[in-house]
Coordinates of C-alpha atoms in Angstrom, one line a residue:
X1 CA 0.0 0.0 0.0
X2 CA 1.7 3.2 -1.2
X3 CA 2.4 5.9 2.1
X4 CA 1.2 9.0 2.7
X5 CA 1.9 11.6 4.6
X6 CA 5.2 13.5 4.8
X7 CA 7.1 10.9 2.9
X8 CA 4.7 11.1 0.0
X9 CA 5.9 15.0 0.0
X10 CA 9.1 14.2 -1.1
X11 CA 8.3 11.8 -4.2
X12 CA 9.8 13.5 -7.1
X13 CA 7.7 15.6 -9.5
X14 CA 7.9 14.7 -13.0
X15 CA 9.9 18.0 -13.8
X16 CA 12.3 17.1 -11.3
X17 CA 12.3 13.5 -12.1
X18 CA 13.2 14.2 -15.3
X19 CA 15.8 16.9 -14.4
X20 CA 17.6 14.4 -12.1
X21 CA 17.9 11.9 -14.8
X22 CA 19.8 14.4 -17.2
X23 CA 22.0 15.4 -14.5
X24 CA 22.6 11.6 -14.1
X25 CA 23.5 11.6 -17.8
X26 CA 20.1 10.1 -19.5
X27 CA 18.3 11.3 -22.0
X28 CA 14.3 11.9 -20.8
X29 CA 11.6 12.0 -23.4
X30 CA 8.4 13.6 -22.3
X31 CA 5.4 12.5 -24.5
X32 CA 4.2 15.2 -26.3
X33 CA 0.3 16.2 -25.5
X34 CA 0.6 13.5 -22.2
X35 CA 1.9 16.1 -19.3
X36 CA 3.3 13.4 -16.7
X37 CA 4.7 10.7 -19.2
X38 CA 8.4 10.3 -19.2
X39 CA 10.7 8.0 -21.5
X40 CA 14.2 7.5 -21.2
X41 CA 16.4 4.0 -21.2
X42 CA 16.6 0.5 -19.6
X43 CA 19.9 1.0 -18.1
X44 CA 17.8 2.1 -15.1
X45 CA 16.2 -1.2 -14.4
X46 CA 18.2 -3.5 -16.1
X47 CA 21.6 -2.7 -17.7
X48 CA 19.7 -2.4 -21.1
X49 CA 20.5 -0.1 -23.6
X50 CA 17.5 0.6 -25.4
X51 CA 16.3 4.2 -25.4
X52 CA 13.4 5.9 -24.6
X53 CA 12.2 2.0 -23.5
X54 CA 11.4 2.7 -20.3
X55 CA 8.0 4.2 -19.7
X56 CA 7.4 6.8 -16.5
X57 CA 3.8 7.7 -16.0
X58 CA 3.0 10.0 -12.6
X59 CA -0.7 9.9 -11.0
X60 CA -0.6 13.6 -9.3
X61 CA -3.6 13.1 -6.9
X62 CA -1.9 10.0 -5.3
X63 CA 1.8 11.3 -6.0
X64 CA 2.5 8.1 -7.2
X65 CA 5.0 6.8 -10.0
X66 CA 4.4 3.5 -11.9
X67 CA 6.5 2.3 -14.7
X68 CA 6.9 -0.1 -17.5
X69 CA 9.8 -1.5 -19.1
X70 CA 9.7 -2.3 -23.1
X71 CA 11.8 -5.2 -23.6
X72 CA 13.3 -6.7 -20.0
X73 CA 10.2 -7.1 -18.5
X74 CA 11.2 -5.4 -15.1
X75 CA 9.6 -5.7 -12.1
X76 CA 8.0 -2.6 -10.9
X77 CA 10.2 -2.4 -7.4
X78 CA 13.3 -2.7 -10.1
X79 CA 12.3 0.3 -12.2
X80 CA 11.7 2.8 -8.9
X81 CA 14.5 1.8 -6.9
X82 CA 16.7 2.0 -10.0
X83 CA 15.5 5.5 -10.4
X84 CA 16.4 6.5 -6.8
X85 CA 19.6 4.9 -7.5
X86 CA 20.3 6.7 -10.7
X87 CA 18.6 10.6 -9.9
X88 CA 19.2 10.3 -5.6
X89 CA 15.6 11.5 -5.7
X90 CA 12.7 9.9 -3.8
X91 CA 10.1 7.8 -6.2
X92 CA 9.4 4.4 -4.7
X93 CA 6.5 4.2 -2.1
X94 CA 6.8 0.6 -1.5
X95 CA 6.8 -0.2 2.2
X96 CA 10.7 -1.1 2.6
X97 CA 11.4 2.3 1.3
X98 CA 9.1 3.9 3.4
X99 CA 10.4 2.2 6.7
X100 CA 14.1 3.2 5.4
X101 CA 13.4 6.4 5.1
X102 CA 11.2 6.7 8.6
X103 CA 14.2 4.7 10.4
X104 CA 17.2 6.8 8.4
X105 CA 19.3 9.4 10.4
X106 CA 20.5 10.9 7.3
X107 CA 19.2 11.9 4.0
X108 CA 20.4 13.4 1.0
X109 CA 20.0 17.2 0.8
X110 CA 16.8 18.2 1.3
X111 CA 15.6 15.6 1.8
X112 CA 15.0 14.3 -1.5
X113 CA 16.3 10.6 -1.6
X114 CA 14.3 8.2 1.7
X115 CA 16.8 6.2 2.8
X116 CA 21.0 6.5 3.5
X117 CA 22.5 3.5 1.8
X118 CA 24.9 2.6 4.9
X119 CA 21.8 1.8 6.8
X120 CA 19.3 -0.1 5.0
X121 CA 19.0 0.6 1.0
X122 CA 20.9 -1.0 -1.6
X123 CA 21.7 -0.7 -4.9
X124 CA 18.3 -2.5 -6.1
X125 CA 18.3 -1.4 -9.6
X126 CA 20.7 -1.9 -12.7
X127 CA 23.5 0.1 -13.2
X128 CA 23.5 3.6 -14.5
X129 CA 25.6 5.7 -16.6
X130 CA 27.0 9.2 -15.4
X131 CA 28.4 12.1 -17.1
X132 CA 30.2 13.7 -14.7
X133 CA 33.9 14.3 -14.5
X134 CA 36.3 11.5 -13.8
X135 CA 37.1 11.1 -10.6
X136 CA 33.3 12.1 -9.4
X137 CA 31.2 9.1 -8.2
X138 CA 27.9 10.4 -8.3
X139 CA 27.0 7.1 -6.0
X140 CA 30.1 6.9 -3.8
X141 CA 28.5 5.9 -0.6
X142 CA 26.7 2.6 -1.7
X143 CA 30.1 2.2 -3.5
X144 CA 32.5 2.8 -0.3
X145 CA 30.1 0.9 1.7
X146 CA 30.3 -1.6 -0.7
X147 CA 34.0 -1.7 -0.3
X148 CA 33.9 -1.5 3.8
X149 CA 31.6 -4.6 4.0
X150 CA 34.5 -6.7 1.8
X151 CA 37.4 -5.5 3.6
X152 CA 35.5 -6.6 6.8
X153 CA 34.6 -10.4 5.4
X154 CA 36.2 -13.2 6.2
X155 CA 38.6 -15.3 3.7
X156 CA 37.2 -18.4 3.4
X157 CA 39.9 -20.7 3.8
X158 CA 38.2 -24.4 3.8
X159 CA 38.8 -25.7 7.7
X160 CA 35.4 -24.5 9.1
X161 CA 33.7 -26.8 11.2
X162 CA 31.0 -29.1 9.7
X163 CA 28.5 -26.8 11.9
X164 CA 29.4 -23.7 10.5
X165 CA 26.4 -22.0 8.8
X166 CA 28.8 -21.8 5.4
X167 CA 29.9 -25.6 5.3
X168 CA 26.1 -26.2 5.8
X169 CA 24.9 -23.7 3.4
X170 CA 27.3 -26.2 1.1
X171 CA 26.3 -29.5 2.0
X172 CA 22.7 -29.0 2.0
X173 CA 22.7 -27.6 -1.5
X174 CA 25.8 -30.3 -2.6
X175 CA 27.6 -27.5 -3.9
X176 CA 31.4 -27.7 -2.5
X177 CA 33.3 -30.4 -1.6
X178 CA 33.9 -30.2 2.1
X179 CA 37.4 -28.7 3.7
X180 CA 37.8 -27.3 -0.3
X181 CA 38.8 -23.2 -0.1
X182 CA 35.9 -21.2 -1.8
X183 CA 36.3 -19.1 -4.8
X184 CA 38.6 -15.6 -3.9
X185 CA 35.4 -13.8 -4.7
X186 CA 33.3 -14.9 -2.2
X187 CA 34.2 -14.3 1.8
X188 CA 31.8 -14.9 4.8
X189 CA 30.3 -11.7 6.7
X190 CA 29.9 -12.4 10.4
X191 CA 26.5 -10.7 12.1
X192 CA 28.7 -9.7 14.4
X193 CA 30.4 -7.3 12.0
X194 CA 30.1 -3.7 12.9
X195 CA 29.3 -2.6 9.1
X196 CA 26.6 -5.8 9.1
X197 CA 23.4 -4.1 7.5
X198 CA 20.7 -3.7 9.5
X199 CA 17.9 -6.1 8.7
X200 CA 14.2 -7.6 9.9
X201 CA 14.6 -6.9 14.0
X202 CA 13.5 -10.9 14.4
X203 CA 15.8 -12.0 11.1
X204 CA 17.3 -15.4 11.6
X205 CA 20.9 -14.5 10.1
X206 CA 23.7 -15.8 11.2
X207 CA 25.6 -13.8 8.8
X208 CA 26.1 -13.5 5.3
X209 CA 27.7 -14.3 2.3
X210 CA 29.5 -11.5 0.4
X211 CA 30.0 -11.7 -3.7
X212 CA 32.8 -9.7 -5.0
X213 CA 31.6 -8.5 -8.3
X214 CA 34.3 -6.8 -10.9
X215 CA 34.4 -5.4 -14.0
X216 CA 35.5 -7.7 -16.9
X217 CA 37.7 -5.6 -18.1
X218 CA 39.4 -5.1 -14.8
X219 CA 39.0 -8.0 -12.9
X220 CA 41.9 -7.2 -10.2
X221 CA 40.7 -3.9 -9.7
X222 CA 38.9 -2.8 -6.6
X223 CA 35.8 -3.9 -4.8
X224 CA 33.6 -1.4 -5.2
X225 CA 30.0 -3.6 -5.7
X226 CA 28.8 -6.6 -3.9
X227 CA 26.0 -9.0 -3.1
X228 CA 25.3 -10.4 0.1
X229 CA 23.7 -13.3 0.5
X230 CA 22.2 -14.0 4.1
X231 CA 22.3 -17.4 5.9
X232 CA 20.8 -18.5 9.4
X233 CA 22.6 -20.4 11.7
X234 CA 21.3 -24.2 10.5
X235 CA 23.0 -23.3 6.8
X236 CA 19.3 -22.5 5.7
X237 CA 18.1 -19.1 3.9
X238 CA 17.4 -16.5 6.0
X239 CA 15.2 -13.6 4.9
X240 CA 17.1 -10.9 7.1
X241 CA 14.7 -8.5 5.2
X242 CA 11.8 -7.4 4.2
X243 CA 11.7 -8.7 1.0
X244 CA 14.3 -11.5 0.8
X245 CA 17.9 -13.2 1.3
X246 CA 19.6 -11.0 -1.2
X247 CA 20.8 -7.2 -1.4
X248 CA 23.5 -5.7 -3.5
X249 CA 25.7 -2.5 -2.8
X250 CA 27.5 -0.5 -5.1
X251 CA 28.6 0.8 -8.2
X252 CA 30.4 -0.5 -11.0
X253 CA 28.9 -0.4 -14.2
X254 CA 29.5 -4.1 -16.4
X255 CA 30.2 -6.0 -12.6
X256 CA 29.8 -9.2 -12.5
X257 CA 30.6 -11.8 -9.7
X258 CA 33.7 -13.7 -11.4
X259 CA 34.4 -16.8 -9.9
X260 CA 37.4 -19.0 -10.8
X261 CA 39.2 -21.8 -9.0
X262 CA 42.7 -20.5 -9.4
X263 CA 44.0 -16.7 -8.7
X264 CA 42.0 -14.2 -11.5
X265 CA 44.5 -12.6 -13.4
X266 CA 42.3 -11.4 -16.4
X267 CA 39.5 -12.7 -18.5
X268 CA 40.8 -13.6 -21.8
X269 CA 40.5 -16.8 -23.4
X270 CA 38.6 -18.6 -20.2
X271 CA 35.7 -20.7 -21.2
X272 CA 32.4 -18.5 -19.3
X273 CA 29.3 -19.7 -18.1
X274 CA 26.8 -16.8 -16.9
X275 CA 24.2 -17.6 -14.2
X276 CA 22.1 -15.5 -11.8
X277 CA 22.6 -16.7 -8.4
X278 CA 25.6 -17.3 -6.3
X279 CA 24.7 -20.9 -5.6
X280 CA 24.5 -21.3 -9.7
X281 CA 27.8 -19.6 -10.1
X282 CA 29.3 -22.3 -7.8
X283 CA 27.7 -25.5 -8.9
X284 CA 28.4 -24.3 -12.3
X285 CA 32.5 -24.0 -11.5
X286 CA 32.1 -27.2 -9.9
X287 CA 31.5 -29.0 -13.1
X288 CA 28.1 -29.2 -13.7
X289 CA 28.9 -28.4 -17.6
X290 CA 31.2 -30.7 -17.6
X291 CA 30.0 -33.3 -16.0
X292 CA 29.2 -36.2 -19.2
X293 CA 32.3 -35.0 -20.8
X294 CA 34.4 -36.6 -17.3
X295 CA 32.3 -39.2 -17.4
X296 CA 33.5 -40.3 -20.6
X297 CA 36.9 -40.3 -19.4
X298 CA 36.6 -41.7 -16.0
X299 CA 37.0 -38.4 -13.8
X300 CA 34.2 -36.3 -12.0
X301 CA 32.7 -32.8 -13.3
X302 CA 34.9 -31.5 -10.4
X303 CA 38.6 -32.6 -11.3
X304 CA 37.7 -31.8 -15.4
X305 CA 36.4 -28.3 -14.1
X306 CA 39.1 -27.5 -11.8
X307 CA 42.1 -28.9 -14.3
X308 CA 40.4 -26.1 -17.2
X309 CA 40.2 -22.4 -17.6
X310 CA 36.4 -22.2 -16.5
X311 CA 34.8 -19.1 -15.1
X312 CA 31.6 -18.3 -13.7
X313 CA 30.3 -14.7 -14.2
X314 CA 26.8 -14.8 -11.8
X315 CA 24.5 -11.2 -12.2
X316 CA 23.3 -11.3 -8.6
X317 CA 20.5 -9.4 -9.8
X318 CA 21.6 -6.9 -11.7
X319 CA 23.2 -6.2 -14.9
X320 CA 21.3 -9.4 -16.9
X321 CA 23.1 -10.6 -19.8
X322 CA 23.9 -7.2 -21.5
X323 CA 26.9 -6.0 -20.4
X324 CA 29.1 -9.3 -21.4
X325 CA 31.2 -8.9 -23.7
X326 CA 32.0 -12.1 -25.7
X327 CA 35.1 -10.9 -26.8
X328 CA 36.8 -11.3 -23.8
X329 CA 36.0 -14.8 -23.7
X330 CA 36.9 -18.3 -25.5
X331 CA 33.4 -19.7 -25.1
X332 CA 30.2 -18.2 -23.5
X333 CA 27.1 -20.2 -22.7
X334 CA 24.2 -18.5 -21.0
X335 CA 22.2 -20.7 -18.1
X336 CA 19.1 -19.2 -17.7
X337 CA 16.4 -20.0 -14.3
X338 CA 13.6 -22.4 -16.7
X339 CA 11.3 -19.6 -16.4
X340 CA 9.3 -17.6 -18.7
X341 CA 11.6 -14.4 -18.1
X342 CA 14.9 -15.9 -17.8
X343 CA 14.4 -18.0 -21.1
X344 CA 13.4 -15.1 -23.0
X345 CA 16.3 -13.0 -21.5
X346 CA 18.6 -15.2 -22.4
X347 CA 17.2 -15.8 -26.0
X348 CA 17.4 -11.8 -26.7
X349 CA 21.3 -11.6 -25.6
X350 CA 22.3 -14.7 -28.0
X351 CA 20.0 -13.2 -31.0
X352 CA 21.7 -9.6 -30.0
X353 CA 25.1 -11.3 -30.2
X354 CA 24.3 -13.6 -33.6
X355 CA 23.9 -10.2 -35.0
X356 CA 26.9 -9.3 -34.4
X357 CA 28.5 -12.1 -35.5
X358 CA 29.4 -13.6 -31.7
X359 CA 28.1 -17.2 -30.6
X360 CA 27.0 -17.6 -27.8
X361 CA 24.9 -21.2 -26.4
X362 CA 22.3 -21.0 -24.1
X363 CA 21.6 -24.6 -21.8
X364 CA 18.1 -25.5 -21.4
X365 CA 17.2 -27.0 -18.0
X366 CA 13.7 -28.8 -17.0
X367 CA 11.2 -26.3 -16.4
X368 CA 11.2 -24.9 -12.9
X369 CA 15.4 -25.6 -12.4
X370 CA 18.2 -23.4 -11.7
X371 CA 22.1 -24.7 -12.3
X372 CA 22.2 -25.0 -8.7
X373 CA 19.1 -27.4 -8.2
X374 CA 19.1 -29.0 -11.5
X375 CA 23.7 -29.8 -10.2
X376 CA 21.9 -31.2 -6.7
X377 CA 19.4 -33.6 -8.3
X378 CA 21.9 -34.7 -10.5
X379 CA 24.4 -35.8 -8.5

C-alpha cells in the first residue's frame, strides 16, 4: 500500500524527475500532449540499452510513479528503486522504502532521496551511466560501503567446522566439496560485523555471504559492488529482510561476480558460463557443464572443471546478460532459471550477439530448475 503523509511529500515531480535523470546523464523523453509521461532507457532497471524504452507515468492526486519496461520485463520495485539509485531523488513508495526512510538518520540534501545507503538501501536497480567528470562518483557511498563490507569479510579458507552455517549452506545444496577453499570472490560476513546491514529486528541470520563482483575488463581492480547473500545459523536461507535473502551494494557499471578456481588474473581466453545466483555460479565452476564429458573419461565434473580455464560470471541481480562482452571470452554459454523471463532474456542476448557475429549457447534445463538445483538432483 503506497504511504502518505510527509514521505509522500518528497516523491519526485515529473519535472524534477526528469531533471535528475539528465543530470545523471540520460536522456528523458516527455510524450508530447501526455503532461506526466516520461521516456528515457533501460539502463535504469536493467543494464539495457534501449532508449526511450522505459515508460514513466505519474498519478498527481496519489503522488505516485508506476513504470513499465519495453523489452526486459522489469519488475515494478526494479524500475523505482533503479531510479532513486540513478537521480538520488525519492520515487518508490513501497513499504521497505518507506520504513528506510522513517528509520534513516541521514538523508540526502533536502531531503529528497528516503533512505541513506549505509543503513538499510541497496543498490536494487541496474546500473546507470553518469556524465560527470572522472574522478566524481555520483554514487560513492553505496560504493565505499560496498568496499567497507568486503574489507571486513572473512577469507574463506576451507577448515570451518561441519556446523558452520557456510559448510552447511554447502552441504545442503551439494555444492562444494567439504574442507575445499571457496572461490577468492566470495568471503563470509559475520552478524557480528560492525558494518553488518541492518535487517528484519527478528531476522534469523547468522551472517552472510559476500560476492565480490568486478568489472570484466578489470578483474583485479577494486571492490567497489557486492552481493550479500544471508544465511541462518542451520546453513538455511534467511530472509534478514523485508523482501528477501539477497541485497547488492554499489557501483560498478558491467560488474559481475567472477568466480574461478585459481588466482584471477584477467578474462581472456577462459571458457564463461553466466548464471544469476551465487549458488549457480558455484555448482556451475564445480563442473556441472562438464559433467558427461568426465564421465567419458573416467573423472568427476569437479577434477575436469578445476584442471580447465572455467569461469563463472553470476549477475546477482543486476546487470542481466547485457553487459558481457564475448570478446573477452573463448566460449560463452548462458544458463538461464527455466522460467518464462529468464528464457526469454537469455534468448534476446544470443540473437543480439548472432547479429553481431558472436556465438553464444544457451543450456536448457527442466522447467522450474536453476544450475544449482538441476547440479543437486543430478548428483
Amino acid at each position: 500500500m503506497p504511504q502518505g503523509g510527509r514521505y509522500a511529500d518528497t516523491i519526485a515531480t515529473p519535472g524534477e524527475l526528469a531533471a535528475g535523470l539528465r543530470r545523471a546523464g540520460f536522456e528523458v523523453r516527455e510524450t508530447p500532449g501526455r503532461k506526466f509521461d516520461l521516456h528515457t532507457s533501460t539502463q535504469i532497471c536493467h543494464g539495457g540499452d534501449s532508449p526511450h524504452k522505459l515508460g514513466l507515468a505519474y498519478n498527481v492526486q496519489l503522488r505516485l510513479w508506476t513504470g513499465h519496461c519495453l523489452t526486459g520485463g522489469c519488475s515494478q520495485a526494479a524500475i523505482l528503486h533503479g531510479l532513486q539509485e540513478a537521480t538520488r531523488l525519492a520515487v518508490c513508495r513501497c513499504d521497505l522504502c518507506f520504513h528506510a526512510w522513517r528509520e534513516s538518520a541521514q538523508t540526502a540534501p533536502g531531503g529528497r532521496f528516503p533512505p541513506n545507503p549505509d543503513r538499510s538501501q541497496p543498490n536494487r536497480g541496474a546500473e546507470s551511466r553518469s556524465k560527470r567528470k572522472s574522478g566524481q562518483n555520483r554514487n560513492g557511498d553505496t560504493a565505499d560501503y560496498a568496499a567497507r563490507l568486503w574489507a571486513a569479510a572473512r577469507v574463506s579458507t576451507g577448515a570451518m567446522q561441519a556446523d558452520h552455517p557456510v559448510a552447511q549452506w554447502l552441504a545442503d545444496r551439494a555444492l562444494w566439496p567439504p574442507g575445499v577453499q571457496l572461490p577468492d570472490g566470495v568471503r563470509w560476513l559475520p552478524r557480528t560485523a560492525r558494518c553488518f546491514p541492518r535487517g528484519r529486528p527478528d531476522s534469523p541470520a547468522a551472517g552472510a555471504l559476500v560476492l565480490a563482483m568486478r568489472q570484466q575488463d578489470d578483474p583485479l581492480g577494486p571492490i567497489r559492488k557486492v552481493q550479500l547473500v544471508t544465511i541462518g545459523a542451520d546453513g538455511g536461507k534467511a530472509q534478514h529482510w523485508p523482501d528477501g535473502d539477497k541485497r547488492t551494494w554499489g557501483q560498478a557499471p558491467g560488474a559481475y561476480g567472477l568466480l574461478t578456481h585459481w588466482q584471477l588474473t584477467a578474462t581472456h581466453s577462459y571458457d564463461l558460463h553466466v548464471c544469476e545466483g551465487l549458488a549457480d555460479g558455484l555448482a556451475l565452476l564445480a563442473g556441472l557443464p562438464y559433467r558427461e564429458r568426465a564421465a567419458a573419461l573416467d573423472r568427476t565434473g569437479w577434477e575436469y572443471a578445476r584442471a580447465g580455464y572455467v569461469m563463472a560470471a553470476v549477475c546477482a541481480g543486476t546487470g542481466g546478460y547485457g553487459g558481457i562482452n564475448p570478446d573477452l571470452f573463448g566460449t560463452v554459454t548462458l544458463w538461464p532459471d527455466a522460467d518464462r523471463a529468464g528464457i526469454a532474456a537469455a534468448r534476446k542476448a544470443a540473437q543480439w550477439w548472432a547479429d553481431l557475429g558472436r556465438r553464444v549457447e544457451i543450456k536448457h534445463l527442466p522447467d522450474g530448475y536453476d544450475p544449482a538445483q538441476y547440479a543437486k538432483e543430478r548428483r
